[in-house]
Every structure is written in C-alpha cells, then in structure tokens.
Short mmCIF file of C-alpha atoms and ligand atoms in Angstrom, two decimals:
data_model
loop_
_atom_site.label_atom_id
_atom_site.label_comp_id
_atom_site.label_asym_id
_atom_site.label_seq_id
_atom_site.Cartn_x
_atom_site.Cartn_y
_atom_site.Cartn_z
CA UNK A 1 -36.43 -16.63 11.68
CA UNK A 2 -33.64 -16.85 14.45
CA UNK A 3 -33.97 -14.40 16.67
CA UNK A 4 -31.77 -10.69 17.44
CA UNK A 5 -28.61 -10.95 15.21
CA UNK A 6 -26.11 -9.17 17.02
CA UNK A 7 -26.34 -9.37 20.84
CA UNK A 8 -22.75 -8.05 22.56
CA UNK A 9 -20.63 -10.58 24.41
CA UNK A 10 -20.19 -9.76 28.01
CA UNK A 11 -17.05 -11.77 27.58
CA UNK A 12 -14.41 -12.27 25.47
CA UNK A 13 -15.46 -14.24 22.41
CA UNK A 14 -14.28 -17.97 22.41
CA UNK A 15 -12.36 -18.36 19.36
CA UNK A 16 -11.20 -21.53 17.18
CA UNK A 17 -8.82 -20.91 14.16
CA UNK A 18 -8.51 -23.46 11.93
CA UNK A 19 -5.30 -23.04 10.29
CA UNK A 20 -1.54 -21.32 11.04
CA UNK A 21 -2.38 -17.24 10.30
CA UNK A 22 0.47 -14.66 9.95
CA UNK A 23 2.33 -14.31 13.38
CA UNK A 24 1.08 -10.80 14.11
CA UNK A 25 -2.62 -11.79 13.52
CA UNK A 26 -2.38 -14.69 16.03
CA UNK A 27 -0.72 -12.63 18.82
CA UNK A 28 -3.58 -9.78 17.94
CA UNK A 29 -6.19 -12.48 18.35
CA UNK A 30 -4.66 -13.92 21.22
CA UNK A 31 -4.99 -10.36 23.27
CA UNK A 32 -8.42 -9.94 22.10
CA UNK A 33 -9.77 -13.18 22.22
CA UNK A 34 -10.23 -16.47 23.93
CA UNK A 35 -8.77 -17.98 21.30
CA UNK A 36 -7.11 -21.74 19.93
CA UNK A 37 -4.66 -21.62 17.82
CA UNK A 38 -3.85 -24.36 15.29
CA UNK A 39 -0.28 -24.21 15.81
CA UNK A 40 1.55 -26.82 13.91
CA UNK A 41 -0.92 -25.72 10.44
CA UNK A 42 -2.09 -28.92 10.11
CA UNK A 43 -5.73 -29.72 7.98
CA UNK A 44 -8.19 -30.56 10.69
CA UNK A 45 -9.63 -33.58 10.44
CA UNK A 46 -13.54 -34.15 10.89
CA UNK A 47 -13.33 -35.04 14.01
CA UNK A 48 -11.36 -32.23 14.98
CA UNK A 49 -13.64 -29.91 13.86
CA UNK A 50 -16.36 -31.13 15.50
CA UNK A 51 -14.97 -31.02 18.30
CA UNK A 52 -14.47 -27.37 17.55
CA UNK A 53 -17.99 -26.17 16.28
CA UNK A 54 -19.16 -28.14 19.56
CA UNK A 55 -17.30 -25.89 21.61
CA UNK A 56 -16.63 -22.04 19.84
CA UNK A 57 -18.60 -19.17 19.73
CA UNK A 58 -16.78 -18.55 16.73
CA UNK A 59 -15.15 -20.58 14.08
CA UNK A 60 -12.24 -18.90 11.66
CA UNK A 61 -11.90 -21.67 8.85
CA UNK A 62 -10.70 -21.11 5.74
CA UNK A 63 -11.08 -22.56 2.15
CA UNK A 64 -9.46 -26.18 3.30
CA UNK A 65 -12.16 -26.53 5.91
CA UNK A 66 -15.46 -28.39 4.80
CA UNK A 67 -18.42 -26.70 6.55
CA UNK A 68 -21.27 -28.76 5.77
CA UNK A 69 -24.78 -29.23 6.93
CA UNK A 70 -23.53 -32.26 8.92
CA UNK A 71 -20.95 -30.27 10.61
CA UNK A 72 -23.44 -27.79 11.48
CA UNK A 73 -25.69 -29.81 12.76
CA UNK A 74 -22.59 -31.10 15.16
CA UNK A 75 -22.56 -27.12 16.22
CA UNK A 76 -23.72 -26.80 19.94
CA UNK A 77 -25.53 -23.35 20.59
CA UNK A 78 -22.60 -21.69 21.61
CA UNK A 79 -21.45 -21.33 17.45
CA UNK A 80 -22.65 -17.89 16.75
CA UNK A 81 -20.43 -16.72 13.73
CA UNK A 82 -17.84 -18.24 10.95
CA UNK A 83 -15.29 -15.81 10.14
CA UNK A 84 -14.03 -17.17 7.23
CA UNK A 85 -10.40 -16.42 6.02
CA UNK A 86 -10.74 -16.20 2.68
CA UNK A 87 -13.17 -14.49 0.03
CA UNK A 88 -14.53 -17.46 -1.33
CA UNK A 89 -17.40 -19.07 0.98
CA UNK A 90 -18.36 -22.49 -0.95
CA UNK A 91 -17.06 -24.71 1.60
CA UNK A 92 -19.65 -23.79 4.04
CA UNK A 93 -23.04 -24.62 3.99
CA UNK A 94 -24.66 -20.81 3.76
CA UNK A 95 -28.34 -22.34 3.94
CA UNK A 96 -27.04 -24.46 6.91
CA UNK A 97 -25.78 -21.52 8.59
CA UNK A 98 -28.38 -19.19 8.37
CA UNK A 99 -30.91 -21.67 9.61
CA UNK A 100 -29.09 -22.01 12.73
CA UNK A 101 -28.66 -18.48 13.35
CA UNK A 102 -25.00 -18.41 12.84
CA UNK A 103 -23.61 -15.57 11.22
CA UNK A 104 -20.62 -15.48 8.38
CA UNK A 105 -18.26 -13.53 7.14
CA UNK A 106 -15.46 -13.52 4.55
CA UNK A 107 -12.33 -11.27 3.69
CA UNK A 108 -13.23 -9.25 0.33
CA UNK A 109 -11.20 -6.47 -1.26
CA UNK A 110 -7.80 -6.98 0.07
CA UNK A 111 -6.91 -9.58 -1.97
CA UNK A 112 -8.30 -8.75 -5.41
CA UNK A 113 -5.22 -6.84 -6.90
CA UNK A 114 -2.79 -9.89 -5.79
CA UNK A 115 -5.26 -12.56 -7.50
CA UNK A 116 -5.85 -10.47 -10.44
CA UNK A 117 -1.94 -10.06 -10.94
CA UNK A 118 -1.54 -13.91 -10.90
CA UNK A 119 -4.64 -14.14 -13.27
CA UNK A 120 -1.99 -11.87 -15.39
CA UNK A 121 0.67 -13.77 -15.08
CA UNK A 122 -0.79 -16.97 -16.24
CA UNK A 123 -1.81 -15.13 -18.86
CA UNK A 124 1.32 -14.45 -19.45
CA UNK A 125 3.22 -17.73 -18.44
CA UNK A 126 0.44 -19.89 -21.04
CA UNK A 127 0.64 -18.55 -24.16
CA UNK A 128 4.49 -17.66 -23.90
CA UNK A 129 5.67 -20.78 -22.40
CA UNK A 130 7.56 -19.24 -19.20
CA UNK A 131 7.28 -22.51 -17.21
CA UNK A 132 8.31 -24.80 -20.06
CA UNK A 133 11.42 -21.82 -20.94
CA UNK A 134 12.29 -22.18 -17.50
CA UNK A 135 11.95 -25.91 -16.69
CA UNK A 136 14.54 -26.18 -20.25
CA UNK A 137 17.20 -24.03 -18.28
CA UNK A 138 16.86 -25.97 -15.53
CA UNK A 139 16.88 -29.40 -16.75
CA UNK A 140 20.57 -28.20 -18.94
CA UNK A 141 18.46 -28.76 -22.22
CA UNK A 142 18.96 -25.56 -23.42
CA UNK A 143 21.76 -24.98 -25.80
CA UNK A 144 21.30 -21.42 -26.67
CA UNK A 145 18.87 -18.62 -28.25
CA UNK A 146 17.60 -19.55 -32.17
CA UNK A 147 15.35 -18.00 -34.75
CA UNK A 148 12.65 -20.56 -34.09
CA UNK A 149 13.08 -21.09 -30.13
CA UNK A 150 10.81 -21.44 -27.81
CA UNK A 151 8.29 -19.63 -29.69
CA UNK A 152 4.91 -18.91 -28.30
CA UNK A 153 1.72 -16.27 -29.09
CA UNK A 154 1.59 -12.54 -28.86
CA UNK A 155 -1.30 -11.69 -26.25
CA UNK A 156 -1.00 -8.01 -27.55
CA UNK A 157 -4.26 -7.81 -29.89
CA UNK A 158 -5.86 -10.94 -28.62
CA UNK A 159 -9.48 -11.05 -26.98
CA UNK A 160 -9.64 -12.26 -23.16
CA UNK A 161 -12.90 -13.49 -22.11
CA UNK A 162 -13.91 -13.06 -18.58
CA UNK A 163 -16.35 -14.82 -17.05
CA UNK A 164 -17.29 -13.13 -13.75
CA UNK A 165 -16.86 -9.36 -13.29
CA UNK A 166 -17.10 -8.66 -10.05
CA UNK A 167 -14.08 -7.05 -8.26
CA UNK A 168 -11.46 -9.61 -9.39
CA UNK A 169 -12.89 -9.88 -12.68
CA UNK A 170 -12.68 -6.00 -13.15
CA UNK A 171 -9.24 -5.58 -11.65
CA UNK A 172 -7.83 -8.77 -14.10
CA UNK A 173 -9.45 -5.95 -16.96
CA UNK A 174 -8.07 -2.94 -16.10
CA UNK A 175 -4.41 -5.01 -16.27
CA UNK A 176 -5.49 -6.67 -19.12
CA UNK A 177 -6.00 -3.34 -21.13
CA UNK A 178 -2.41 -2.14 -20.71
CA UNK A 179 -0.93 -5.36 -22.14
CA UNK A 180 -3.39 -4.62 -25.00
CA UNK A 181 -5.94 -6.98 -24.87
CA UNK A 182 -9.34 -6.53 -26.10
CA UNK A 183 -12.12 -7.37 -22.93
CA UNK A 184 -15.06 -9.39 -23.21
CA UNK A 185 -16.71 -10.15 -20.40
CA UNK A 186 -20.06 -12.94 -19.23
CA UNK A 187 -21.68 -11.88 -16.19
CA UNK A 188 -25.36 -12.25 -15.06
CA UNK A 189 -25.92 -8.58 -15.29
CA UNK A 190 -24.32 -6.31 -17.54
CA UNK A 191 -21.74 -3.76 -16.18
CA UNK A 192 -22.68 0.53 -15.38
CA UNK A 193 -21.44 2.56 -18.63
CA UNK A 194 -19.03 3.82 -15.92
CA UNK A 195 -17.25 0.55 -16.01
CA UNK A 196 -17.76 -0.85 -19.31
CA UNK A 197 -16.50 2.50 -20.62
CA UNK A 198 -12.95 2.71 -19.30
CA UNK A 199 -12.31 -1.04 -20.25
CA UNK A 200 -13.83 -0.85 -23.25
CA UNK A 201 -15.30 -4.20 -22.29
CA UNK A 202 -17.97 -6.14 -24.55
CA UNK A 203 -20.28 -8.01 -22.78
CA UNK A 204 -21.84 -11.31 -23.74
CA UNK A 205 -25.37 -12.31 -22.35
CA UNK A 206 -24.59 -15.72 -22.65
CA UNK A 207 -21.35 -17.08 -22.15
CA UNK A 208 -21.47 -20.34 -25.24
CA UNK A 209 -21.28 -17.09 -27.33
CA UNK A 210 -18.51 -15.58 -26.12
CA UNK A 211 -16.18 -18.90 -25.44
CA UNK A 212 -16.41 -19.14 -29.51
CA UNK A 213 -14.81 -16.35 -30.14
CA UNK A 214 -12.35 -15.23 -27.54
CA UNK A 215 -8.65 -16.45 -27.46
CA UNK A 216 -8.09 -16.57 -23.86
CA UNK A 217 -10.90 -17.64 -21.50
CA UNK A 218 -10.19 -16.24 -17.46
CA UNK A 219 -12.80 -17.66 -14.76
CA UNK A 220 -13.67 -15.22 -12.12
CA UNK A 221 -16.43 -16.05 -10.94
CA UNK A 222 -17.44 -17.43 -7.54
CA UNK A 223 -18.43 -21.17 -6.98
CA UNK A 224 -22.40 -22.05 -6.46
CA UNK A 225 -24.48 -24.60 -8.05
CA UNK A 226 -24.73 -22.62 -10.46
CA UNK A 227 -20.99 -22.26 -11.82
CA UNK A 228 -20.13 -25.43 -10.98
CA UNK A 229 -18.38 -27.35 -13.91
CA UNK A 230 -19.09 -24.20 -15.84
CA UNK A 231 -16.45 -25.25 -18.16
CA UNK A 232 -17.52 -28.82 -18.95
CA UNK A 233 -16.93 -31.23 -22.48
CA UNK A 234 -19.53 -29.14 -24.19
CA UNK A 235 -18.61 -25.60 -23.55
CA UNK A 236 -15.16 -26.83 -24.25
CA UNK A 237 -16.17 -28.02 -27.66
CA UNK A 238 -17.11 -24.28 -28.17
CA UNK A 239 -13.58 -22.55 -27.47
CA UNK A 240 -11.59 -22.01 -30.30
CA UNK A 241 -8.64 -24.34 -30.96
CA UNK A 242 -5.91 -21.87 -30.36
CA UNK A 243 -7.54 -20.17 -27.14
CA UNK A 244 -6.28 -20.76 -23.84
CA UNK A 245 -7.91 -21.49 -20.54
CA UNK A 246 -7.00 -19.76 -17.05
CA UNK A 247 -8.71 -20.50 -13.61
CA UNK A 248 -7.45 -19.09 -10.02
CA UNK A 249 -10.92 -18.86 -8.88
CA UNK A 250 -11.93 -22.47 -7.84
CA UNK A 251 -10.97 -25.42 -9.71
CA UNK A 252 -14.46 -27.20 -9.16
CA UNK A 253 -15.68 -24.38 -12.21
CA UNK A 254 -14.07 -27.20 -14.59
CA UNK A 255 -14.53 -30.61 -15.04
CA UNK A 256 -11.02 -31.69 -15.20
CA UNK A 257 -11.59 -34.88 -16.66
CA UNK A 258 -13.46 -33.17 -19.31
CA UNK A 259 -10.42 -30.53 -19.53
CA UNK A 260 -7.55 -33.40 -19.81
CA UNK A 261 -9.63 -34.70 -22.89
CA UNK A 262 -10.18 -30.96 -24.55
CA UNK A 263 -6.07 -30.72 -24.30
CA UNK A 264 -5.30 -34.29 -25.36
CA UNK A 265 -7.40 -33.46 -28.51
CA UNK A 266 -6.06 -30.67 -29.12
CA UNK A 267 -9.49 -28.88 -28.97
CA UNK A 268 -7.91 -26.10 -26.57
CA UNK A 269 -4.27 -24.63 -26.67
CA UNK A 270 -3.66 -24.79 -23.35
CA UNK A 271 -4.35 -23.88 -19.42
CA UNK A 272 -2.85 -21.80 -16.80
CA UNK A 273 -4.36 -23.39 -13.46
CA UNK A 274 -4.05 -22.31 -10.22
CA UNK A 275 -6.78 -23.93 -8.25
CA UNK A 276 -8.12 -27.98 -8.96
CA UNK A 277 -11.41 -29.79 -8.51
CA UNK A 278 -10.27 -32.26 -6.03
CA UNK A 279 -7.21 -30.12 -4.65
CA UNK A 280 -4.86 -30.61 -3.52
CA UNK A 281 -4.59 -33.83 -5.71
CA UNK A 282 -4.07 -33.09 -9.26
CA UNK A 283 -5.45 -35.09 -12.03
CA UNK A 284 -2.42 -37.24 -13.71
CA UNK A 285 -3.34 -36.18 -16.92
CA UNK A 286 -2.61 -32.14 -16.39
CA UNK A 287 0.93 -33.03 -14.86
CA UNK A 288 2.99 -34.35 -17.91
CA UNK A 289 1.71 -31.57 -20.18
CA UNK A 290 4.31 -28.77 -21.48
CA UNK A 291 0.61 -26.62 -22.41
CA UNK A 292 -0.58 -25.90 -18.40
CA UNK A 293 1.32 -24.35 -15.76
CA UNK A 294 0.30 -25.61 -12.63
CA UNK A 295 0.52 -23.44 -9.58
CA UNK A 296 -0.91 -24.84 -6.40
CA UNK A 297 -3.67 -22.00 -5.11
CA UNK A 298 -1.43 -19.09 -4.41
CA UNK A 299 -3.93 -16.63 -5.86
CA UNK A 300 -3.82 -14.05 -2.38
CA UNK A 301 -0.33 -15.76 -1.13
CA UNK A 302 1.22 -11.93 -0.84
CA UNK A 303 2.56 -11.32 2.74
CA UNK A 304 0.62 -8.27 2.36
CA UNK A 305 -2.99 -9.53 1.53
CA UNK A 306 -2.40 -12.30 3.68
CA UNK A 307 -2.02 -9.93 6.70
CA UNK A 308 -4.96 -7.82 5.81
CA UNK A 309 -7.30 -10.89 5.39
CA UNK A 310 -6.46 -12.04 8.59
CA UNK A 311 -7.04 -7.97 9.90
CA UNK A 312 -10.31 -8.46 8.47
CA UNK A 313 -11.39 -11.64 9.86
CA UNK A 314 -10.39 -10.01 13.29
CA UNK A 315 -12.91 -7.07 12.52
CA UNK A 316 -15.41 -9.20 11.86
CA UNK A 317 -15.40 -11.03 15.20
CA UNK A 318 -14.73 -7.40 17.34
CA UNK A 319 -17.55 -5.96 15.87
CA UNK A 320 -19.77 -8.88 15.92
CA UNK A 321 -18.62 -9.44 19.51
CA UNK A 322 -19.51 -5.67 20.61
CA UNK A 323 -23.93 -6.12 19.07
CA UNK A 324 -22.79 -5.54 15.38
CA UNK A 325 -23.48 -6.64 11.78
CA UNK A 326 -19.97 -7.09 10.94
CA UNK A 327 -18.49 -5.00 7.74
CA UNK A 328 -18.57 -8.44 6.03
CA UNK A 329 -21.34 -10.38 6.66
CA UNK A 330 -21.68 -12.85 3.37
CA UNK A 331 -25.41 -13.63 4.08
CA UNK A 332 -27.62 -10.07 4.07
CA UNK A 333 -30.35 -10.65 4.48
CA UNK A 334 -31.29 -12.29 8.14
C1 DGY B 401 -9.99 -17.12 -1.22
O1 DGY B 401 -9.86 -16.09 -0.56
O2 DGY B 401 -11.11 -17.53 -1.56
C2 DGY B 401 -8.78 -17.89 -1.55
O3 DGY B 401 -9.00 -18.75 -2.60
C3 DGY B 401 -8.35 -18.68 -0.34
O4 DGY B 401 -9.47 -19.22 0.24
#
C-alpha cells in the first residue's frame, strides 16, 4: 500500500484546473493556490493534460476530462490528489489512482436538488410534449388552441421507476410524489423503512421486473462496469410500449443505438435525455424525433450549484493540503 495519506504541504499546493470555473472560485483559488487557470474554457487535449499531470500536485478535471490509466501513468510524483468538479467520477481511472497513491475527490450534495428538478422536468417536457408545443410556436405552425391539440399523457397516477436511489434518486422521489406519481425504485440494496416510508416507494430486487411494469423509467444511478449499457435492446424489449425513458445521469447507461431502434419501433414512447454515450456528439437518429427532448448535460448548470461545487473542490484541496482526508474523498478505503 502507498504510504501516509495526508502529509501537509509546506507550500502552497500547485494547482491545474482543467476547465473555465465560476469567476469567484478562480480568484479564491488563485489567493490560495499556485494555481493554472484554463482561461479561454477550452477541452484539453491529451497532450495538454499530460503535460499537466506531469507537472501538478493537484489536478481539478471535470467530467470532459479522460483520466485513464495511461494518463496516470504520464503522472510524475508530484500528482498527489484529483479534485474532481463534478459528482460523477467515471472518467478517471479509480484503480489507477489509488495504486499510485493519488487521492480523489468529487463534489456530492450540492447539486442533487438542481439535477433532480431537471429529472422532473423531463418528466414533464416527455410525456406532455413541451419541446415539440414550443418548437410549433416557434416555427409559426401553430394556428390556435383545439379539442384534440397537442395532446399528450397525464403523469398524475402513473408509476416512475427509478433505477438508482441514492441522493439524486431520492430527491427525483420526494418531487415525484407531489405531482402524484406512484415510486418504484431498483437499487442494489433496499432502502431504511425511514425512507421507503415517506415515499411510499416499492422496491424491485431486480430491475427486468420492474422496467415491465412502470410507465416512466428515470436512471440515477452512477456509471461503473456494472451499469454500463444498463438499458440495452433486451431490457428495452421489457418496457412497456407506452412508458417513457429519462437519463441525466450518464448517457453511456444506454446503448443508443439500441435506444434509436426501441423508438423507431415503437417499442418505447419516448425519451427525455440529457446526457449521451459519445457526448457531445449525438446519434442522428435521436435528433429528427418529435418523442425525445434533447438537452445537452445541464443537469447541475444552476449558478448556484455551480458555485458550491467549485467551493467544494476548493475544500478538498485546503484540507488535503493542511495533512487531511478531505470531506470528499471518493476512494475510502486507502
Ligand atoms: C456531475 O457532477 O457528475 C455532472 O454530470 C457534471 O460532471
């Protein structure tokens, strides 16, 4: 095993951010840190971040970074922690990182109300048709309100399957109940009375089960080899035609290709997506379709969780940098 964990800097901590953060978190970490900025926002290339693992004692990368093996095995010494920006942690190599020692941390909590009220309001904007209402206005095809308009489903009544219910998963719940929605829920382990209770939430040992008989399907779970493609051709083939699919946890969880085919067939009513396997492209066969709303990863885009992620991530490094376990370290047990 590496040896001590958290040894204090004597100096302060030489810091490269990968990406533009709000203004008041780069002039914070630029009066506590040694720190590069990534000024003009743009993705770093390979290159560019080996050049920066080679040389910082602490990386800040976020979701558009890859941090593979390879690129750890570019890290000089030096690279003792990866504050990540973000919650999600699947574009880094965790087994890489903790056999080289290095540290890593992510950005929970602050962001879980903001995701779970988009979760909602793809809920919402699928089944009722807002983007397709609101692309008519705006294209002048709409000549006025009729008895048979525009009509979509009711949500009110209608079972919402969630697969994943950690914090996100919970908070997309507890909204879900006050627009009436019965809760099912897949998770590895089943929920404390204390939770299930309040929710009135069903849960489903195995999630084949509950995809057949839920009307809305919400992913909320994180991405490991485990959920990846967790919605493929098969488990598909189990939703019910009318149910609906919504994912603004990470679009790898679906096999696209497989997805495009389920909505061609009409085997699935539609999608709300805000996250894609091979983002930022988007597969041709999702954009033409009146049954998906598209919205390109804005899950935590609120001014407000964005400033508090970026609060966090500057946590992590102070109290890493002073001899610390930072509040949140993703890998526990070094
Ligand atoms: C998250 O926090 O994981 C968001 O998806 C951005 O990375």
């Amino acid at each position: 095993m590496p040896g001590p964990r958290f040894t204090k800097f004597d100096h302060k901590p030489r810091v490269i951010v990968t990406r533009r953060l709000p203004e008041a978190v780069e002039t914070r970490m630029a009066e506590l840190f040694d720190v590069t900025l990534n000024l003009d926002d743009h993705p770093m290339s390979r290159a560019e971040l080996e050049a920066a693992v080679a040389e910082a004692e602490v990386l800040a990368p976020t979701v558009t970074d890859t941090i593979d093996a390879a690129l750890l095995a570019a890290a000089g010494p030096q690279l003792k922690l990866i504050a990540n920006f973000g919650v999600g942690v699947d574009h880094i190599d965790l087994a890489a990182a903790r056999a080289r020692g290095i540290t890593v941390t992510n950005t929970p909590g602050v962001l879980t109300d903001d995701t779970a009220d988009l979760v909602m309001a793809l809920i919402l904007a699928v089944p009722r048709r807002i983007a397709e209402g609101e692309r008519l206005i705006r294209e002048g095809a709409w000549s006025g309100w009729s008895p048979t308009g525009m009509l979509g489903h009711r949500i009110t009544g209608k079972r919402l399957g969630i697969v994943g219910m950690g914090r996100i998963g919970q908070a997309v719940a507890l909204r879900a109940r006050a627009f009436g929605l019965a809760i099912h829920y897949h998770n590895r382990n089943r929920l404390p009375k204390a939770i299930e209770g309040p929710l009135e939430a069903t849960w489903w040992p195995t999630l084949d089960a509950m995809l057949a008989r839920v009307d809305i399907v919400s992913l909320n779970c994180p991405e490991t080899p485990e959920t990846h493609h967790i919605i493929n051709a098969e488990r598909l083939r189990l939703m019910q035609r009318h149910a609906f699919l919504i994912n603004v946890a990470r679009g790898t969880l679906i096999d696209e290709a497989a997805l495009v085919e389920a909505l061609e067939a009409g085997r699935i009513a539609g999608a709300g997506l805000d996250v894609f396997e091979h983002e930022p492209a988007i597969h041709p066969g999702l954009l033409g379709r009146p049954d998906v709303v598209l919205l390109p990863h804005m899950g935590s885009a609120t001014f407000e969780a964005r400033q508090e992620m970026g609060e966090k991530v500057i946590t992590n490094i102070r109290v890493f940098a002073d001899g610390h376990r930072p509040p949140d370290q993703v890998l526990e047990d070094y």
